[in-house]
C-alpha cells in the first residue's frame, strides 16, 4: 500500500492528538487534562475534516513549533501576549480580529514569513518547515488557551 506524504501527516496529527489526550491523564491536573482533551478533540476533528475534504493543509509539528517559538518568538509573545502592541495577542479572539486572513495556520505562516509593522520577517531566518511548525503551535495553543 502506498501512502502519500499528506496522508502520512494527517495520520501523525491524529496519533499525536490521541497521545496527548491519553498521556495528559497521567501527568497533569484535572483542569489541564480537560484542556488537553479539548485540544486533542480539535486536532482530531481538524485531521478528519482535512482528510475528508482532500484539500491540502499545512501539517506543522506542534511540539517542534513550541521549541522554535520559545527560541525565536517568546521574547515578544511569551504566554501568547504581545509586549509591543498589547491588544494584538496570540489569543484566539485577537487572531480572529487582527490577523490578516483570519485565524489559520496559513495566515500565521504569512505573518511570520513576511513580518508586519514592528514584527520582523522570519522568512530568511527560519525554514519553511520551521515556520509551519510555529504556525501549528500558535493555532493549537490559541485553541486550547495560552497558560
Tab-separated table of C-alpha atoms in Angstrom:
chain	number	residue	atom	x	y	z
A	1	UNK	CA	0.000	0.000	0.000
A	2	UNK	CA	1.396	3.397	-0.985
A	3	UNK	CA	0.616	6.300	1.304
A	4	UNK	CA	1.300	9.861	0.145
A	5	UNK	CA	3.013	12.446	2.363
A	6	UNK	CA	-0.202	14.368	3.084
A	7	UNK	CA	-1.970	11.233	4.299
A	8	UNK	CA	1.039	10.371	6.442
A	9	UNK	CA	0.987	13.842	8.030
A	10	UNK	CA	-2.755	13.572	8.688
A	11	UNK	CA	-2.219	10.230	10.391
A	12	UNK	CA	0.586	11.695	12.501
A	13	UNK	CA	-1.680	14.560	13.622
A	14	UNK	CA	-4.423	12.144	14.651
A	15	UNK	CA	-1.976	9.910	16.516
A	16	UNK	CA	-0.349	12.891	18.224
A	17	UNK	CA	-3.745	14.210	19.341
A	18	UNK	CA	-4.666	10.831	20.812
A	19	UNK	CA	-1.308	10.519	22.574
A	20	UNK	CA	-1.579	14.000	24.079
A	21	UNK	CA	-5.060	13.282	25.382
A	22	UNK	CA	-4.108	9.949	26.930
A	23	UNK	CA	-0.684	10.973	28.284
A	24	UNK	CA	-2.031	14.096	29.912
A	25	UNK	CA	-4.289	11.973	32.127
A	26	UNK	CA	-1.193	10.671	33.895
A	27	UNK	CA	0.852	13.857	34.134
A	28	UNK	CA	-1.371	16.833	34.882
A	29	UNK	CA	-4.210	18.176	36.980
A	30	UNK	CA	-7.839	17.565	36.057
A	31	UNK	CA	-8.134	21.096	34.617
A	32	UNK	CA	-5.107	20.536	32.375
A	33	UNK	CA	-6.458	17.142	31.253
A	34	UNK	CA	-9.736	18.759	30.210
A	35	UNK	CA	-7.835	21.480	28.338
A	36	UNK	CA	-5.613	18.904	26.580
A	37	UNK	CA	-8.613	16.750	25.702
A	38	UNK	CA	-10.344	19.742	24.130
A	39	UNK	CA	-7.193	20.494	22.135
A	40	UNK	CA	-6.876	16.859	21.084
A	41	UNK	CA	-10.519	16.811	20.037
A	42	UNK	CA	-9.968	19.913	17.908
A	43	UNK	CA	-6.819	18.413	16.362
A	44	UNK	CA	-8.501	15.083	15.653
A	45	UNK	CA	-11.549	16.832	14.211
A	46	UNK	CA	-9.326	19.012	12.047
A	47	UNK	CA	-7.412	15.947	10.817
A	48	UNK	CA	-10.704	14.245	9.934
A	49	UNK	CA	-12.085	17.297	8.109
A	50	UNK	CA	-8.861	17.772	6.163
A	51	UNK	CA	-8.684	14.110	5.177
A	52	UNK	CA	-12.368	14.088	4.205
A	53	UNK	CA	-12.054	17.270	2.140
A	54	UNK	CA	-8.980	16.066	0.284
A	55	UNK	CA	-7.646	19.627	0.222
A	56	UNK	CA	-4.006	20.289	1.023
A	57	UNK	CA	-3.257	21.510	4.503
A	58	UNK	CA	-0.304	22.720	6.444
A	59	UNK	CA	0.819	19.967	8.724
A	60	UNK	CA	3.247	21.560	11.108
A	61	UNK	CA	4.631	19.729	14.114
A	62	UNK	CA	3.199	21.356	17.259
A	63	UNK	CA	5.970	20.035	19.561
A	64	UNK	CA	8.721	21.304	17.295
A	65	UNK	CA	6.783	24.552	16.844
A	66	UNK	CA	6.768	25.120	20.596
A	67	UNK	CA	10.559	24.804	20.758
A	68	UNK	CA	11.057	27.130	17.783
A	69	UNK	CA	8.521	29.590	19.224
A	70	UNK	CA	10.298	29.636	22.595
A	71	UNK	CA	13.655	30.278	20.920
A	72	UNK	CA	12.510	32.933	18.424
A	73	UNK	CA	9.136	34.417	19.365
A	74	UNK	CA	8.724	34.267	23.142
A	75	UNK	CA	10.728	37.445	23.762
A	76	UNK	CA	7.748	39.411	22.428
A	77	UNK	CA	4.976	36.789	22.594
A	78	UNK	CA	5.528	34.876	25.858
A	79	UNK	CA	2.293	33.288	27.033
A	80	UNK	CA	0.579	34.355	23.811
A	81	UNK	CA	0.905	38.027	24.673
A	82	UNK	CA	2.420	40.924	22.700
A	83	UNK	CA	4.830	43.252	24.502
A	84	UNK	CA	4.875	45.791	21.638
A	85	UNK	CA	1.143	46.019	20.820
A	86	UNK	CA	-0.716	44.602	23.844
A	87	UNK	CA	-4.105	44.335	22.124
A	88	UNK	CA	-2.689	42.164	19.314
A	89	UNK	CA	-2.083	38.974	21.280
A	90	UNK	CA	-1.994	35.395	20.054
A	91	UNK	CA	-5.259	34.660	21.853
A	92	UNK	CA	-7.999	33.132	19.692
A	93	UNK	CA	-10.187	36.241	19.679
A	94	UNK	CA	-7.308	38.616	18.850
A	95	UNK	CA	-6.142	36.385	15.987
A	96	UNK	CA	-9.709	36.410	14.623
A	97	UNK	CA	-9.797	40.195	14.822
A	98	UNK	CA	-6.287	41.296	13.856
A	99	UNK	CA	-4.557	38.564	11.815
A	100	UNK	CA	-4.747	39.256	8.077
A	101	UNK	CA	-6.635	36.345	6.553
A	102	UNK	CA	-8.143	35.300	9.891
A	103	UNK	CA	-7.089	32.712	12.444
A	104	UNK	CA	-5.461	29.948	10.404
A	105	UNK	CA	-2.094	28.276	10.048
A	106	UNK	CA	-1.739	29.786	6.567
A	107	UNK	CA	-2.273	33.305	7.932
A	108	UNK	CA	0.277	32.755	10.705
A	109	UNK	CA	2.762	31.401	8.137
A	110	UNK	CA	2.318	34.573	6.063
A	111	UNK	CA	2.754	36.868	9.075
A	112	UNK	CA	5.803	35.022	10.425
A	113	UNK	CA	7.413	34.769	6.980
A	114	UNK	CA	6.870	38.394	5.946
A	115	UNK	CA	6.577	40.249	9.250
A	116	UNK	CA	4.295	43.244	9.731
A	117	UNK	CA	4.672	46.583	11.482
A	118	UNK	CA	7.104	46.072	14.390
A	119	UNK	CA	7.296	42.301	13.849
A	120	UNK	CA	10.335	41.293	11.799
A	121	UNK	CA	10.153	38.799	8.947
A	122	UNK	CA	11.431	35.351	9.851
A	123	UNK	CA	11.305	34.042	6.262
A	124	UNK	CA	15.066	34.369	5.912
A	125	UNK	CA	15.846	33.138	9.433
A	126	UNK	CA	13.658	30.053	9.728
A	127	UNK	CA	12.992	27.311	7.170
A	128	UNK	CA	9.518	26.873	5.668
A	129	UNK	CA	9.051	23.724	7.782
A	130	UNK	CA	10.036	25.584	10.971
A	131	UNK	CA	7.566	28.378	10.172
A	132	UNK	CA	4.815	25.805	9.535
A	133	UNK	CA	5.640	24.196	12.885
A	134	UNK	CA	5.388	27.578	14.657
A	135	UNK	CA	2.061	28.250	12.922
A	136	UNK	CA	0.708	24.861	14.028
A	137	UNK	CA	1.809	25.569	17.605
A	138	UNK	CA	0.278	29.080	17.655
A	139	UNK	CA	-3.074	27.920	16.285
A	140	UNK	CA	-3.245	24.821	18.500
A	141	UNK	CA	-2.321	26.806	21.591
A	142	UNK	CA	-4.766	29.618	20.774
A	143	UNK	CA	-7.495	26.966	20.546
A	144	UNK	CA	-6.508	25.296	23.835
A	145	UNK	CA	-5.764	28.585	25.589
A	146	UNK	CA	-2.365	30.012	26.491
A	147	UNK	CA	-1.155	29.410	30.060
